[in-house]
Amino acid sequence: MSSGKVIVYGGKGALGSAILEFFKKNGYTVLNIDLSANDQADSNILVDGNKNWTEQEQSILEQTASSLQGSQVDGVFCVAGGWAGGSASSKDFVKNADLMIKQSVWSSAIAAKLATTHLKPGGLLQLTGAAAAMGPTPSMIGYGMAKAAVHHLTSSLAAKDSGLPDNSAVLTIMPVTLDTPMNRKWMPNADHSSWTPLSFISEHLLKWTTETSSRPSSGALLKITTENGTSTITPQ
């Protein structure tokens, strides 16, 4: 018997795959939304990266409704995203800003829309921000713009009349550095004891899904840091 159902938006990436597999291990039915399928998911909704925002929304909403067949989910976790740098004088400034907005803002807004339709009362919507975007990001302006928009979306969704189900919560995680294969590839000599394990985030998402009293306040921006192998969550 399934423990429940969750949606992982970005469930093919490193963090998304870890979350998906952890919830599967704990008896959940998991629906993946991404540019490519995750074989571990119970069902996959593929995003066409060539479509515009509203076209992606329509396609994802239709496929999700067809997959869920009227059932509701316990959590919607949006960990889609990416990184690109650049100051205002960079050749690819606007190009990279456009990419960051597509990867972080489009996905977060569509995840919020999914939550208004398919999340159970008392359910959990999780988005992904960035601690760096709490202040100026001159060397990665597009990234900062996109993540600041996610932070604003979070506070708006936590407010009255946002459209989210009754007693639900929206939380945005802001990990400083995740321990992913790609990060290890590009930063092999870094201090890995200061990187946050993917399991730490997966475990907390499960706890916040099943134990509503353990959740931080809805609308919280949660900075996640790791020092000497010990990870800490600090609401901002």
mmCIF file of C-alpha atoms in Angstrom:
data_model
loop_
_atom_site.group_PDB
_atom_site.id
_atom_site.type_symbol
_atom_site.label_atom_id
_atom_site.label_comp_id
_atom_site.label_asym_id
_atom_site.label_seq_id
_atom_site.Cartn_x
_atom_site.Cartn_y
_atom_site.Cartn_z
ATOM 1 C CA MET A 1 0.000 0.000 0.000
ATOM 2 C CA SER A 2 1.333 3.443 -0.959
ATOM 3 C CA SER A 3 2.251 5.847 1.847
ATOM 4 C CA GLY A 4 1.051 8.677 -0.360
ATOM 5 C CA LYS A 5 1.868 10.545 -3.557
ATOM 6 C CA VAL A 6 4.289 13.342 -4.364
ATOM 7 C CA ILE A 7 5.327 15.280 -7.452
ATOM 8 C CA VAL A 8 9.012 16.017 -8.056
ATOM 9 C CA TYR A 9 9.518 18.803 -10.594
ATOM 10 C CA GLY A 10 13.081 18.315 -11.800
ATOM 11 C CA GLY A 11 13.191 14.665 -10.761
ATOM 12 C CA LYS A 12 15.922 13.703 -13.224
ATOM 13 C CA GLY A 13 18.601 16.007 -11.800
ATOM 14 C CA ALA A 14 20.918 15.071 -8.954
ATOM 15 C CA LEU A 15 18.800 16.454 -6.099
ATOM 16 C CA GLY A 16 15.508 15.550 -7.753
ATOM 17 C CA SER A 17 16.621 11.963 -8.318
ATOM 18 C CA ALA A 18 17.722 11.660 -4.694
ATOM 19 C CA ILE A 19 14.365 12.975 -3.447
ATOM 20 C CA LEU A 20 12.444 10.743 -5.837
ATOM 21 C CA GLU A 21 14.343 7.615 -4.829
ATOM 22 C CA PHE A 22 14.087 8.414 -1.100
ATOM 23 C CA PHE A 23 10.318 8.848 -1.240
ATOM 24 C CA LYS A 24 9.989 5.684 -3.320
ATOM 25 C CA LYS A 25 11.990 3.814 -0.682
ATOM 26 C CA ASN A 26 9.532 5.081 1.920
ATOM 27 C CA GLY A 27 6.517 3.751 0.071
ATOM 28 C CA TYR A 28 5.398 6.792 -1.902
ATOM 29 C CA THR A 29 4.108 6.920 -5.442
ATOM 30 C CA VAL A 30 6.219 9.523 -7.249
ATOM 31 C CA LEU A 31 5.455 11.502 -10.382
ATOM 32 C CA ASN A 32 8.451 13.084 -12.138
ATOM 33 C CA ILE A 33 8.258 16.251 -14.241
ATOM 34 C CA ASP A 34 11.396 16.998 -16.233
ATOM 35 C CA LEU A 35 12.946 17.312 -19.678
ATOM 36 C CA SER A 36 13.707 13.591 -19.579
ATOM 37 C CA ALA A 37 12.279 10.563 -17.812
ATOM 38 C CA ASN A 38 13.509 9.034 -14.562
ATOM 39 C CA ASP A 39 13.120 5.267 -14.718
ATOM 40 C CA GLN A 40 12.603 5.101 -10.946
ATOM 41 C CA ALA A 41 9.457 7.248 -11.115
ATOM 42 C CA ASP A 42 5.998 5.690 -11.186
ATOM 43 C CA SER A 43 5.099 8.057 -14.004
ATOM 44 C CA ASN A 44 6.916 10.714 -16.012
ATOM 45 C CA ILE A 45 5.684 13.976 -17.473
ATOM 46 C CA LEU A 46 8.080 15.267 -20.097
ATOM 47 C CA VAL A 47 8.610 18.992 -20.550
ATOM 48 C CA ASP A 48 9.241 20.309 -24.059
ATOM 49 C CA GLY A 49 11.985 22.892 -23.625
ATOM 50 C CA ASN A 50 11.125 24.451 -26.990
ATOM 51 C CA LYS A 51 7.661 25.504 -25.831
ATOM 52 C CA ASN A 52 6.934 28.845 -24.199
ATOM 53 C CA TRP A 53 5.820 29.283 -20.594
ATOM 54 C CA THR A 54 2.068 29.010 -21.130
ATOM 55 C CA GLU A 55 2.472 26.090 -23.533
ATOM 56 C CA GLN A 56 4.588 24.240 -20.984
ATOM 57 C CA GLU A 57 2.019 24.987 -18.293
ATOM 58 C CA GLN A 58 -0.865 23.679 -20.385
ATOM 59 C CA SER A 59 0.982 20.508 -21.346
ATOM 60 C CA ILE A 60 2.118 19.784 -17.777
ATOM 61 C CA LEU A 61 -1.317 20.462 -16.277
ATOM 62 C CA GLU A 62 -3.020 18.196 -18.813
ATOM 63 C CA GLN A 63 -0.528 15.355 -18.360
ATOM 64 C CA THR A 64 -0.620 15.631 -14.563
ATOM 65 C CA ALA A 65 -4.418 15.556 -14.452
ATOM 66 C CA SER A 66 -4.390 12.489 -16.690
ATOM 67 C CA SER A 67 -1.787 10.751 -14.535
ATOM 68 C CA LEU A 68 -3.386 11.499 -11.156
ATOM 69 C CA GLN A 69 -6.955 10.737 -12.253
ATOM 70 C CA GLY A 70 -8.467 12.942 -9.574
ATOM 71 C CA SER A 71 -6.229 11.826 -6.719
ATOM 72 C CA GLN A 72 -4.359 14.405 -4.650
ATOM 73 C CA VAL A 73 -0.720 14.545 -3.612
ATOM 74 C CA ASP A 74 0.972 15.084 -0.262
ATOM 75 C CA GLY A 75 3.800 17.178 -1.641
ATOM 76 C CA VAL A 76 4.958 19.126 -4.680
ATOM 77 C CA PHE A 77 8.735 19.543 -4.693
ATOM 78 C CA CYS A 78 10.306 21.865 -7.261
ATOM 79 C CA VAL A 79 14.055 21.374 -7.530
ATOM 80 C CA ALA A 80 14.393 22.259 -11.217
ATOM 81 C CA GLY A 81 16.976 24.915 -11.945
ATOM 82 C CA GLY A 82 20.526 25.604 -12.979
ATOM 83 C CA TRP A 83 23.282 28.180 -12.839
ATOM 84 C CA ALA A 84 24.759 30.685 -15.272
ATOM 85 C CA GLY A 85 26.855 33.721 -14.430
ATOM 86 C CA GLY A 86 27.443 37.105 -15.960
ATOM 87 C CA SER A 87 27.493 40.797 -15.089
ATOM 88 C CA ALA A 88 25.530 43.377 -17.068
ATOM 89 C CA SER A 89 28.529 43.880 -19.365
ATOM 90 C CA SER A 90 28.858 40.191 -20.197
ATOM 91 C CA LYS A 91 28.223 39.166 -23.795
ATOM 92 C CA ASP A 92 25.652 36.581 -22.696
ATOM 93 C CA PHE A 93 24.065 38.654 -19.910
ATOM 94 C CA VAL A 94 20.508 38.664 -21.281
ATOM 95 C CA LYS A 95 20.828 35.174 -22.775
ATOM 96 C CA ASN A 96 21.867 33.733 -19.418
ATOM 97 C CA ALA A 97 19.243 35.738 -17.538
ATOM 98 C CA ASP A 98 16.610 34.342 -19.890
ATOM 99 C CA LEU A 99 17.843 30.805 -19.204
ATOM 100 C CA MET A 100 17.803 31.336 -15.437
ATOM 101 C CA ILE A 101 14.254 32.682 -15.518
ATOM 102 C CA LYS A 102 13.103 29.731 -17.619
ATOM 103 C CA GLN A 103 14.770 27.186 -15.359
ATOM 104 C CA SER A 104 13.804 28.650 -11.975
ATOM 105 C CA VAL A 105 10.833 30.995 -12.364
ATOM 106 C CA TRP A 106 8.845 29.102 -14.982
ATOM 107 C CA SER A 107 9.178 25.810 -13.102
ATOM 108 C CA SER A 108 8.357 27.355 -9.712
ATOM 109 C CA ALA A 109 5.243 29.102 -10.997
ATOM 110 C CA ILE A 110 3.993 25.949 -12.712
ATOM 111 C CA ALA A 111 4.701 23.954 -9.530
ATOM 112 C CA ALA A 112 2.624 26.488 -7.589
ATOM 113 C CA LYS A 113 -0.195 26.111 -10.106
ATOM 114 C CA LEU A 114 -0.027 22.328 -9.734
ATOM 115 C CA ALA A 115 -0.253 22.736 -5.955
ATOM 116 C CA THR A 116 -3.454 24.787 -6.235
ATOM 117 C CA THR A 117 -5.038 21.955 -8.201
ATOM 118 C CA HIS A 118 -3.577 18.718 -6.876
ATOM 119 C CA LEU A 119 -2.104 19.316 -3.393
ATOM 120 C CA LYS A 120 -4.055 17.987 -0.426
ATOM 121 C CA PRO A 121 -5.174 20.399 2.298
ATOM 122 C CA GLY A 122 -2.268 20.470 4.730
ATOM 123 C CA GLY A 123 0.176 19.465 2.002
ATOM 124 C CA LEU A 124 3.652 20.804 1.304
ATOM 125 C CA LEU A 125 4.922 22.869 -1.626
ATOM 126 C CA GLN A 126 8.705 23.227 -1.728
ATOM 127 C CA LEU A 127 10.568 25.617 -4.012
ATOM 128 C CA THR A 128 14.286 26.253 -4.488
ATOM 129 C CA GLY A 129 15.859 29.655 -3.942
ATOM 130 C CA ALA A 130 19.406 30.808 -3.255
ATOM 131 C CA ALA A 131 20.998 32.444 -0.235
ATOM 132 C CA ALA A 132 23.131 34.583 -2.563
ATOM 133 C CA ALA A 133 19.990 36.190 -3.972
ATOM 134 C CA MET A 134 19.176 37.696 -0.576
ATOM 135 C CA GLY A 135 21.627 40.424 -1.616
ATOM 136 C CA PRO A 136 23.331 41.779 -4.751
ATOM 137 C CA THR A 137 24.729 39.261 -7.251
ATOM 138 C CA PRO A 138 26.816 41.434 -9.610
ATOM 139 C CA SER A 139 28.736 38.551 -11.182
ATOM 140 C CA MET A 140 25.596 36.466 -11.778
ATOM 141 C CA ILE A 141 22.787 38.965 -12.173
ATOM 142 C CA GLY A 142 20.407 36.725 -14.112
ATOM 143 C CA TYR A 143 20.691 33.986 -11.500
ATOM 144 C CA GLY A 144 20.059 36.455 -8.691
ATOM 145 C CA MET A 145 17.050 37.938 -10.492
ATOM 146 C CA ALA A 146 15.482 34.526 -10.999
ATOM 147 C CA LYS A 147 16.035 33.327 -7.442
ATOM 148 C CA ALA A 148 14.810 36.628 -5.973
ATOM 149 C CA ALA A 149 11.614 36.085 -7.958
ATOM 150 C CA VAL A 150 11.248 32.635 -6.387
ATOM 151 C CA HIS A 151 11.688 34.201 -2.947
ATOM 152 C CA HIS A 152 8.922 36.709 -3.715
ATOM 153 C CA LEU A 153 6.698 33.924 -5.037
ATOM 154 C CA THR A 154 7.233 32.068 -1.763
ATOM 155 C CA SER A 155 6.135 34.952 0.450
ATOM 156 C CA SER A 156 3.145 35.637 -1.788
ATOM 157 C CA LEU A 157 2.023 32.001 -1.736
ATOM 158 C CA ALA A 158 2.261 31.948 2.061
ATOM 159 C CA ALA A 159 -0.042 34.952 2.339
ATOM 160 C CA LYS A 160 -3.823 34.830 2.678
ATOM 161 C CA ASP A 161 -5.837 34.250 -0.514
ATOM 162 C CA SER A 162 -2.822 32.978 -2.487
ATOM 163 C CA GLY A 163 -4.821 30.064 -3.866
ATOM 164 C CA LEU A 164 -2.977 27.275 -2.059
ATOM 165 C CA PRO A 165 -5.071 24.622 -0.263
ATOM 166 C CA ASP A 166 -6.137 25.148 3.338
ATOM 167 C CA ASN A 167 -3.447 24.560 5.962
ATOM 168 C CA SER A 168 -0.816 23.841 3.332
ATOM 169 C CA ALA A 169 2.703 25.239 3.590
ATOM 170 C CA VAL A 170 5.215 26.613 1.116
ATOM 171 C CA LEU A 171 8.894 26.395 2.021
ATOM 172 C CA THR A 172 11.884 27.434 -0.054
ATOM 173 C CA ILE A 173 15.216 25.742 0.476
ATOM 174 C CA MET A 174 18.430 27.675 -0.136
ATOM 175 C CA PRO A 175 21.335 25.215 -0.042
ATOM 176 C CA VAL A 176 24.751 26.893 -0.288
ATOM 177 C CA THR A 177 26.574 23.965 -1.925
ATOM 178 C CA LEU A 178 25.142 20.526 -2.602
ATOM 179 C CA ASP A 179 27.271 17.397 -2.729
ATOM 180 C CA THR A 180 26.475 16.354 -6.298
ATOM 181 C CA PRO A 181 28.528 14.384 -8.834
ATOM 182 C CA MET A 182 28.770 17.477 -11.052
ATOM 183 C CA ASN A 183 30.070 19.659 -8.225
ATOM 184 C CA ARG A 184 32.666 17.027 -7.348
ATOM 185 C CA LYS A 185 33.702 16.867 -11.006
ATOM 186 C CA TRP A 186 34.218 20.619 -11.322
ATOM 187 C CA MET A 187 35.534 21.236 -7.795
ATOM 188 C CA PRO A 188 37.523 18.092 -6.938
ATOM 189 C CA ASN A 189 39.813 19.860 -4.476
ATOM 190 C CA ALA A 190 37.114 21.714 -2.551
ATOM 191 C CA ASP A 191 36.298 21.032 1.092
ATOM 192 C CA HIS A 192 33.560 18.448 0.636
ATOM 193 C CA SER A 193 32.833 18.470 4.374
ATOM 194 C CA SER A 194 31.200 21.862 3.768
ATOM 195 C CA TRP A 195 28.851 20.462 1.120
ATOM 196 C CA THR A 196 25.321 19.405 2.019
ATOM 197 C CA PRO A 197 24.455 15.741 1.332
ATOM 198 C CA LEU A 198 21.399 15.220 -0.861
ATOM 199 C CA SER A 199 20.068 12.795 1.752
ATOM 200 C CA PHE A 200 19.837 15.625 4.308
ATOM 201 C CA ILE A 201 17.354 17.489 2.143
ATOM 202 C CA SER A 202 15.418 14.358 1.175
ATOM 203 C CA GLU A 203 15.016 13.348 4.815
ATOM 204 C CA HIS A 204 13.757 16.776 5.835
ATOM 205 C CA LEU A 205 11.250 16.917 2.990
ATOM 206 C CA LEU A 206 9.826 13.578 4.117
ATOM 207 C CA LYS A 207 9.664 14.755 7.731
ATOM 208 C CA TRP A 208 7.931 18.010 6.749
ATOM 209 C CA THR A 209 5.501 16.059 4.586
ATOM 210 C CA THR A 210 4.496 13.564 7.265
ATOM 211 C CA GLU A 211 4.892 15.670 10.438
ATOM 212 C CA THR A 212 3.225 19.010 9.803
ATOM 213 C CA SER A 213 4.142 20.239 13.285
ATOM 214 C CA SER A 214 7.833 19.901 12.398
ATOM 215 C CA ARG A 215 7.607 22.354 9.511
ATOM 216 C CA PRO A 216 9.084 25.833 9.660
ATOM 217 C CA SER A 217 6.520 28.602 9.225
ATOM 218 C CA SER A 218 4.953 28.746 5.785
ATOM 219 C CA GLY A 219 6.804 31.232 3.602
ATOM 220 C CA ALA A 220 10.168 30.551 5.229
ATOM 221 C CA LEU A 221 13.351 30.864 3.196
ATOM 222 C CA LEU A 222 15.612 28.152 4.575
ATOM 223 C CA LYS A 223 19.358 28.590 4.238
ATOM 224 C CA ILE A 224 21.073 25.205 4.354
ATOM 225 C CA THR A 225 24.741 25.133 5.303
ATOM 226 C CA THR A 226 27.181 22.381 6.184
ATOM 227 C CA GLU A 227 30.316 22.658 8.293
ATOM 228 C CA ASN A 228 32.625 19.772 9.175
ATOM 229 C CA GLY A 229 30.016 17.353 7.883
ATOM 230 C CA THR A 230 27.184 18.754 10.015
ATOM 231 C CA SER A 231 24.282 20.365 8.157
ATOM 232 C CA THR A 232 22.100 23.145 9.551
ATOM 233 C CA ILE A 233 18.860 24.806 8.430
ATOM 234 C CA THR A 234 18.498 28.495 9.270
ATOM 235 C CA PRO A 235 15.310 30.423 8.401
ATOM 236 C CA GLN A 236 16.139 33.811 6.894
#
